[in-house]
Short mmCIF file of C-alpha atoms and ligand atoms in Angstrom, two decimals:
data_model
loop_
_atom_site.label_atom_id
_atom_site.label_comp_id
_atom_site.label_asym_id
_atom_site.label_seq_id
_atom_site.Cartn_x
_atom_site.Cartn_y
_atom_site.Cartn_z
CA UNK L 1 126.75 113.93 88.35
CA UNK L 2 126.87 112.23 84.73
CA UNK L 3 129.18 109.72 85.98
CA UNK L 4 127.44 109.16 89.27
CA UNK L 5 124.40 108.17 87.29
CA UNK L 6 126.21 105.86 85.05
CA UNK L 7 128.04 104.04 88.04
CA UNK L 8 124.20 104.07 89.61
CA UNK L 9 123.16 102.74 85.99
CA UNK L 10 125.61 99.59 86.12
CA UNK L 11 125.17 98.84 89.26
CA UNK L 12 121.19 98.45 88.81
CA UNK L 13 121.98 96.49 85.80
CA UNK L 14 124.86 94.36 87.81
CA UNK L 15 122.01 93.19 90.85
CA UNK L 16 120.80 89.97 90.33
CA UNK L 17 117.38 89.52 88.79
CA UNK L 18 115.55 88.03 91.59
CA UNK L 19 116.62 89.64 95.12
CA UNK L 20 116.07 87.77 98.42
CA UNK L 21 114.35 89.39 101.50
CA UNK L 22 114.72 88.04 105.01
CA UNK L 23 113.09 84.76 104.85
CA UNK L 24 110.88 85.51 101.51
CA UNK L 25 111.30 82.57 98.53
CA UNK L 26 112.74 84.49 95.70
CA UNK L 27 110.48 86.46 94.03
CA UNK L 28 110.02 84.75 89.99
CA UNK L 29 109.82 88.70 88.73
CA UNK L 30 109.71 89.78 85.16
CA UNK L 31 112.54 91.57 83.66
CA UNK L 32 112.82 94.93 84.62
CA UNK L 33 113.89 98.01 82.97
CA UNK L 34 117.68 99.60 83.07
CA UNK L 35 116.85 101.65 85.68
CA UNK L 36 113.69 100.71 87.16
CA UNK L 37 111.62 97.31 88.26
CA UNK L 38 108.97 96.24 85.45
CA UNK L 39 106.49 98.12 84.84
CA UNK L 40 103.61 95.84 86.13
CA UNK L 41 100.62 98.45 86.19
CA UNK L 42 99.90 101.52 83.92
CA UNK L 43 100.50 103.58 86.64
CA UNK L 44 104.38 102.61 86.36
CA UNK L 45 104.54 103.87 83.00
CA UNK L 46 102.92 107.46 84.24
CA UNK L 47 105.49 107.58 86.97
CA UNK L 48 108.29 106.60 84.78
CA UNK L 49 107.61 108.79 82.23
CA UNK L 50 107.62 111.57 84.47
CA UNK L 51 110.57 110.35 86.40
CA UNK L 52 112.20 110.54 82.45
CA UNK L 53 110.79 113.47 82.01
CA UNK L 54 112.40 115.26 84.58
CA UNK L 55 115.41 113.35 84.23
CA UNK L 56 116.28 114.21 81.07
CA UNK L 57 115.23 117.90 81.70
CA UNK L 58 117.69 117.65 84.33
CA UNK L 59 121.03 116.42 81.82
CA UNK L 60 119.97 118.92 79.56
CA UNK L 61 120.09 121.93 82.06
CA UNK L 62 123.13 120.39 83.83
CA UNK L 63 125.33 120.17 80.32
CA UNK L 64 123.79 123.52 79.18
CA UNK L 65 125.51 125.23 82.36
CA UNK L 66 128.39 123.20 83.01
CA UNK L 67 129.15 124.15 79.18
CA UNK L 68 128.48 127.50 79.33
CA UNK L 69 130.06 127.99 82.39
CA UNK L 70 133.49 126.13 81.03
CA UNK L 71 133.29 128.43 78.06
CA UNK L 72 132.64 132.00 79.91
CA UNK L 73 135.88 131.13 82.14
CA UNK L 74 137.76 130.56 78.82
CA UNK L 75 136.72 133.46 77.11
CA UNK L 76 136.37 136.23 80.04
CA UNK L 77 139.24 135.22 81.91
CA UNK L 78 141.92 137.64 83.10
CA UNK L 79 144.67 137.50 80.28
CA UNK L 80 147.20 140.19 81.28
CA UNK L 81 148.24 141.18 84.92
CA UNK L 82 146.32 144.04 86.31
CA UNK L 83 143.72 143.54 83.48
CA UNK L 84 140.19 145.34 84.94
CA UNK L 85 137.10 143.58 84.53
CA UNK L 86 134.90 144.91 81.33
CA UNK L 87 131.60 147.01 83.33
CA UNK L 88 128.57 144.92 84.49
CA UNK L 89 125.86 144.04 82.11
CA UNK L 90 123.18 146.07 83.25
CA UNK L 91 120.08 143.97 81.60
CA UNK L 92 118.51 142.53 78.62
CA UNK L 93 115.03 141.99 78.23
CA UNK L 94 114.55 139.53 75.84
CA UNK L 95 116.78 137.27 77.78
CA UNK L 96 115.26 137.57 81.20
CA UNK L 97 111.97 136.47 79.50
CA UNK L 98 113.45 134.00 78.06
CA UNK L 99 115.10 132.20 81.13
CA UNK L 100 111.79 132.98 83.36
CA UNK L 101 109.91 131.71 80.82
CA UNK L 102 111.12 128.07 79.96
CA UNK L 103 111.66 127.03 82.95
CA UNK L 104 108.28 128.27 84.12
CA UNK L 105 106.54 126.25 81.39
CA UNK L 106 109.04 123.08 82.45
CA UNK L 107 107.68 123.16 86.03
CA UNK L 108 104.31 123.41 84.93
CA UNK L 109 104.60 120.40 83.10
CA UNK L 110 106.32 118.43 86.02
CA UNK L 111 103.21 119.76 88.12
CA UNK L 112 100.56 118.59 85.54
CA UNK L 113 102.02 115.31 84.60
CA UNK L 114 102.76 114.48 88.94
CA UNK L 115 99.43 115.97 90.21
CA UNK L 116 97.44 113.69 87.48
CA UNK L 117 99.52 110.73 88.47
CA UNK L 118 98.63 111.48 91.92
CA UNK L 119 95.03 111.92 91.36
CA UNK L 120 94.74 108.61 89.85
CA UNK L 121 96.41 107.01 92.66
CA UNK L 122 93.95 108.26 95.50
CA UNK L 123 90.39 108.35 93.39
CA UNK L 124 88.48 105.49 94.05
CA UNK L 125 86.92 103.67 90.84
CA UNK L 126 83.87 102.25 90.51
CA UNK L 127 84.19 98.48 90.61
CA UNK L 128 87.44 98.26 92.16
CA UNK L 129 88.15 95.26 93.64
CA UNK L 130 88.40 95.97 97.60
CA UNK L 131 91.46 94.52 99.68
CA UNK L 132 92.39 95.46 103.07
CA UNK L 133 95.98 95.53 103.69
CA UNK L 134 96.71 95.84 107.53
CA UNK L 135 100.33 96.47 108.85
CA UNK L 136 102.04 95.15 111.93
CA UNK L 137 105.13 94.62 113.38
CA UNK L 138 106.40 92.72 110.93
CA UNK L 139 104.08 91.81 108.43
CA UNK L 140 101.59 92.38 106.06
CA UNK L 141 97.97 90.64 105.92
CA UNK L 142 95.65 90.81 102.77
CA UNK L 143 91.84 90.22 103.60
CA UNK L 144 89.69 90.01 100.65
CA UNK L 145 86.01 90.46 100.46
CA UNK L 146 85.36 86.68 100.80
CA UNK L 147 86.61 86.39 104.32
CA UNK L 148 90.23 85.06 102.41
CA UNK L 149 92.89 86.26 104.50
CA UNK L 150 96.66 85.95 103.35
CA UNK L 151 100.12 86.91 103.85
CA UNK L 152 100.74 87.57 99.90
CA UNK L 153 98.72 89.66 98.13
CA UNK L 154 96.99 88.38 95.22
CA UNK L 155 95.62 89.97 92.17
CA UNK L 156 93.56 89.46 88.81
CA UNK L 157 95.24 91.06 85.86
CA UNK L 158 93.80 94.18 84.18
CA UNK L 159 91.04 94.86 86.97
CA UNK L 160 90.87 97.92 88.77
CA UNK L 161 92.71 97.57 92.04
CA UNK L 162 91.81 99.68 95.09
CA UNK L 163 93.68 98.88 98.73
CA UNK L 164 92.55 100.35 102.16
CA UNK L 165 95.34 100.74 104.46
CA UNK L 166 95.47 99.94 108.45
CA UNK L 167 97.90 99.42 110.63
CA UNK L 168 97.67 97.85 114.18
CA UNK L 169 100.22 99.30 115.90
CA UNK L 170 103.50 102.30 114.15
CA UNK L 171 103.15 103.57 111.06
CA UNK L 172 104.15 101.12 108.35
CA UNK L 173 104.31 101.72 104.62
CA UNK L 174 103.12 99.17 101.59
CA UNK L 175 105.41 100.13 98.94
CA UNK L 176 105.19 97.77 95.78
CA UNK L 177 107.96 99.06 93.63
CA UNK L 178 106.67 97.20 90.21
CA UNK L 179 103.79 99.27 90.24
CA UNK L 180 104.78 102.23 91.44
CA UNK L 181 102.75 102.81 94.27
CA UNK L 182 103.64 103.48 98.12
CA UNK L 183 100.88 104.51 100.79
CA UNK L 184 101.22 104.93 104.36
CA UNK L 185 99.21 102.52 106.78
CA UNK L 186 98.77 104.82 109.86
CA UNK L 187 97.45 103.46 113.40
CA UNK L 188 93.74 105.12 113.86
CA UNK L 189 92.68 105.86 109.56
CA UNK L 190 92.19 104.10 106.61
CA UNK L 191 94.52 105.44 103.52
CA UNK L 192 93.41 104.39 100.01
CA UNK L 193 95.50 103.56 97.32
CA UNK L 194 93.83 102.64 93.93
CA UNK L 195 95.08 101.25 90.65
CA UNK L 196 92.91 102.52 88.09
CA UNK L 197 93.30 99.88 85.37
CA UNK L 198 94.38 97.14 87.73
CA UNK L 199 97.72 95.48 87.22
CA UNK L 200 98.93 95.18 83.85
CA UNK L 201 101.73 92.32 83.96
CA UNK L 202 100.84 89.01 85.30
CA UNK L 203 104.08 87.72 87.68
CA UNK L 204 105.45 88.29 91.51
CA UNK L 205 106.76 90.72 92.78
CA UNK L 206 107.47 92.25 96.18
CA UNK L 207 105.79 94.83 98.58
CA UNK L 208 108.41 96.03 100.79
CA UNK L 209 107.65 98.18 104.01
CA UNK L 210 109.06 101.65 103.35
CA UNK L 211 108.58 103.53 106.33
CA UNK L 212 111.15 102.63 109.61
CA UNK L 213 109.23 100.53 112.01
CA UNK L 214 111.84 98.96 113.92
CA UNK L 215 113.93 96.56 114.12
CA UNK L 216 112.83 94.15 111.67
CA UNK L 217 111.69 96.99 109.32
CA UNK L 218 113.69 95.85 106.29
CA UNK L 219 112.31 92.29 106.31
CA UNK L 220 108.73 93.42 106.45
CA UNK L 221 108.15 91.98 102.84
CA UNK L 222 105.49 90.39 101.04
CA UNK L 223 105.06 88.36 98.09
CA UNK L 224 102.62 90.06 95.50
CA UNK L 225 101.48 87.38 92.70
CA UNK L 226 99.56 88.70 90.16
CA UNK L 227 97.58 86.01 88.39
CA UNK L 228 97.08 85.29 84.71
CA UNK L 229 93.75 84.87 84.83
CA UNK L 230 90.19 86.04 86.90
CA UNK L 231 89.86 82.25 87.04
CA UNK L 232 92.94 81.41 88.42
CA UNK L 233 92.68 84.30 90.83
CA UNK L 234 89.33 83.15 91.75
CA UNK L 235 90.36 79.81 92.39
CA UNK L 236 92.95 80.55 94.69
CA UNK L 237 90.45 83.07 96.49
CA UNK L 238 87.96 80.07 96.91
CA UNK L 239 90.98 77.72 98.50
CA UNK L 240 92.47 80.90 100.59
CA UNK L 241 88.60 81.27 102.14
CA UNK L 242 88.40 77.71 103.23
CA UNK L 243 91.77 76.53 103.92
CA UNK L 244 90.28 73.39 106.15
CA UNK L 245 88.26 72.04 102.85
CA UNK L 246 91.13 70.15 101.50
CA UNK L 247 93.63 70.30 104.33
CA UNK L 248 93.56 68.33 107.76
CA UNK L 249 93.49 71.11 110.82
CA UNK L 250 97.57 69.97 111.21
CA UNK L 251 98.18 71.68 107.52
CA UNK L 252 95.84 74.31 108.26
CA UNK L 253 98.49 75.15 110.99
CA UNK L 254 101.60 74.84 109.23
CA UNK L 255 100.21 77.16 106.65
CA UNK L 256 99.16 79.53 109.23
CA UNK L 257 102.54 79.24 111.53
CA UNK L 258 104.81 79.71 108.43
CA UNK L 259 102.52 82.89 106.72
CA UNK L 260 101.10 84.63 109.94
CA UNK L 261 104.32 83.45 112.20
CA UNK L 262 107.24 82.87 110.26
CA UNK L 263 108.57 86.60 109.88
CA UNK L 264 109.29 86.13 113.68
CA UNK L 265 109.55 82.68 114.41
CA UNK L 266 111.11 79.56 113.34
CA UNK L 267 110.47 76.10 114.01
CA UNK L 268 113.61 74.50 113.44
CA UNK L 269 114.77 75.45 116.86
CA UNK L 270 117.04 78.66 116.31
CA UNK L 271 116.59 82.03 117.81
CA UNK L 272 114.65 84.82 116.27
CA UNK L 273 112.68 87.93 117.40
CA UNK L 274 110.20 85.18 118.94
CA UNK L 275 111.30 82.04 120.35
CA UNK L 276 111.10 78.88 118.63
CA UNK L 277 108.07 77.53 117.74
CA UNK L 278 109.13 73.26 117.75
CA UNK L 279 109.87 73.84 121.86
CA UNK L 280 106.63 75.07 123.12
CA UNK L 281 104.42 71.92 123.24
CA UNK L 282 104.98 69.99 125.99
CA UNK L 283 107.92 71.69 126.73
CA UNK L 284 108.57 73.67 130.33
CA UNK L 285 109.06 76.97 128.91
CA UNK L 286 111.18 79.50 130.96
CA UNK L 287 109.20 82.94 130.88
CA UNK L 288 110.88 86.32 131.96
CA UNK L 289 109.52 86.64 135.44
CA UNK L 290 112.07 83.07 136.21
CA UNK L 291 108.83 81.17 136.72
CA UNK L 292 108.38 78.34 134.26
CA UNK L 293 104.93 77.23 132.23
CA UNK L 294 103.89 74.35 131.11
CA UNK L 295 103.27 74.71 127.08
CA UNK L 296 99.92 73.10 126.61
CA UNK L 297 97.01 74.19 124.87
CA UNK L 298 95.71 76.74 126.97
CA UNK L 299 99.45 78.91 127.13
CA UNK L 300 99.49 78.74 123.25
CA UNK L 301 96.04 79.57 122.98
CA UNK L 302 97.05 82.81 125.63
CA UNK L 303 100.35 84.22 123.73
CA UNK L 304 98.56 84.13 120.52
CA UNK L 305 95.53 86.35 122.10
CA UNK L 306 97.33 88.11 124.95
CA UNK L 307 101.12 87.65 123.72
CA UNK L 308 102.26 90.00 126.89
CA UNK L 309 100.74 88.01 129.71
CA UNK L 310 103.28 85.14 129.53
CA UNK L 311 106.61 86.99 127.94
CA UNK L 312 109.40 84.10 127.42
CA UNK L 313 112.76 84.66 129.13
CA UNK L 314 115.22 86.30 126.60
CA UNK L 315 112.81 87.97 124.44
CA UNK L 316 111.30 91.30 124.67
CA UNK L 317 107.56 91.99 124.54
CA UNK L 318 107.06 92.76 121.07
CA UNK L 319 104.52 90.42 119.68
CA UNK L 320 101.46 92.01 118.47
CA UNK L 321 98.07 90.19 119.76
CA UNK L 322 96.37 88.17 117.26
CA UNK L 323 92.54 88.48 118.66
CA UNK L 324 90.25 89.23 116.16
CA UNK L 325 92.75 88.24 113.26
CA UNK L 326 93.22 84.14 114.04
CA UNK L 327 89.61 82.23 114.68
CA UNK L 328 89.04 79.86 117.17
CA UNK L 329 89.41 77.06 114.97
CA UNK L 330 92.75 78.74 113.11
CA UNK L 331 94.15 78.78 116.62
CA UNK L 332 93.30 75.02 117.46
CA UNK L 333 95.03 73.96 113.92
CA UNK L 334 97.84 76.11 115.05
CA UNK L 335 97.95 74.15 118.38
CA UNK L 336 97.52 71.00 116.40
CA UNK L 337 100.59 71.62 114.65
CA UNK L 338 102.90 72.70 117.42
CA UNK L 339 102.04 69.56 118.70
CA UNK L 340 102.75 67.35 116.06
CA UNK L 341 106.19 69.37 115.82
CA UNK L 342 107.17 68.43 119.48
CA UNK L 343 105.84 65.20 118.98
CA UNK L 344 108.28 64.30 115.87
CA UNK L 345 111.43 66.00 117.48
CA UNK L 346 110.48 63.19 120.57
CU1 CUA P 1 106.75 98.26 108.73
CU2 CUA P 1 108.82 99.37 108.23
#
């Protein structure tokens, strides 16, 4: 086991610092520990300390037997052929107390020091600052209290921090390992998960999707960037709210394409779950039923509300709609973009 974790050990300390998922920049993180990712909130160092806790309980234990065990096959072995075993040990009191005892009060610690950690994770605080995180196939989307919506979640340092989980269609799980926190988002119910004294440890970092969605489970990522200051946080909420106040509808679209759209399509032509994005606008599209559509601005306009009614040949019907999520005049600088990208390949 000892050697196990040492190999496990080296080989956390071997990855390379900044780790790439699907089609996520790298994330700029802060150094993390030997065996675990920084600790960005102080609910990391609860759950570390724990995790040490029992780890080291663990070595303890597991060189106390191993030992003990090593020595009692020495010592009581069978020395001389047709040597009979010395009688059973009937009992001894002060030893059966003893090793009921300690590990009782061990457990009871592990309880104590989890269940707290747990409380603090689900309690809401006064204060908190409230973000929605919804889930779908494959992405995350952060809406903030403003009307801000985004495909990285943003935070203020050292404020407390509490999350409402959706999802709109499997169950999907926001795990963000630097601060040790993972809640389910489950179709139907809102989960809460709170940091109680905000994030510690300005930087980025990733959520990751922890819960098997299908198939493009392990690229459901998401950039977390946790800001250095409530000003700088507030300034990017401000921009994130309005994205058409210093960008033409075009850039508005491009934004929107490559944070709402990107996990499943491209625009550079290739394949992915969805088809590409740079052949739609004024392009004959081939759908799945071998009739063809014309890609104007009422067929965008359709698969980004009703993605099933028009289902493009090769593909299977997995987009999620985006009613509700994507205004009217989101979806217009999304069609104002497509064009301009079918234009210029022209
Ligand atoms: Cu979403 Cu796995």
């Amino acid at each position: 086991m000892i050697s196990t974790l040492l190999i496990f050990g080296l080989l956390a300390q071997a990855t390379p610092a900044v780790p790439v998922y699907g089609d996520l920049p790298p994330v700029a993180s802060q150094p993390g520990t030997t065996w675990m990712p920084p600790q960005a909130s102080a609910e990391a160092v609860n759950v570390d300390n724990t995790f040490y806790f029992i780890y080291w309980v663990s070595v303890i234990f597991f060189i106390l037997i191993v030992a003990l065990m090593i020595y009692f096959v020495l010592r009581y072995r069978q020395r001389r052929a047709g040597e009979l075993a010395a009688g059973a040990a009937t009992h001894h009191t002060t030893l059966e107390l003893t090793w009921s005892a300690v590990p009782l009060i061990l457990v009871v610690i592990m309880f104590v020091m989890g269940f707290r950690g747990f409380m603090d994770m689900v309690t809401p605080v006064r204060d908190a600052l409230q973000i929605r995180v919804q889930g779908q196939k494959w992405n995350w989307i952060f809406m903030y209290p403003n009307g801000a919506v985004s495909a990285e979640l943003h935070l203020p340092p050292k404020v407390p921090v509490q999350l409402t989980l959706e999802s709109a269609d499997v169950i999907h799980s926001l795990w963000i390992p630097a601060f040790r926190i993972k809640r389910d988002a489950v179709p139907g119910r809102y989960n809460k998960m709170v940091l109680k004294d905000g994030v510690v440890l300005p930087g980025e970092y990733l959520a990751l999707c922890a819960e098997y969605c299908g198939t493009q489970h392990s690229n459901m990522a998401a950039r977390v960037v946790v800001h250095e200051s409530f000003d700088s946080y507030q300034r990017w909420l401000a921009d994130a709210a309005d994205l058409f106040k210093t960008r033409t509808p075009a850039e508005v679209g491009a934004f929107l394409v490559k944070t709402r759209c990107g996990g499943c399509h491209t625009v550079t032509g290739a394949k992915h779950i969805g088809p590409p994005l740079n052949e739609v606008y004024d392009h004959d599209v081939p759908l799945a039923t071998g009739e063809k559509v014309r890609g104007d601005d009422n067929y965008i306009r359709e698969s980004i509300i009703e993605p099933r009614a028009k289902v493009v040949a090769g593909y299977d019907p997995v987009m999620p709609t985006f009613k509700g999520q994507l205004k009217d005049r989101d979806i217009a600088a999304i069609i104002d973009y497509l064009k301009e990208l079918s234009e210029k390949k022209q």
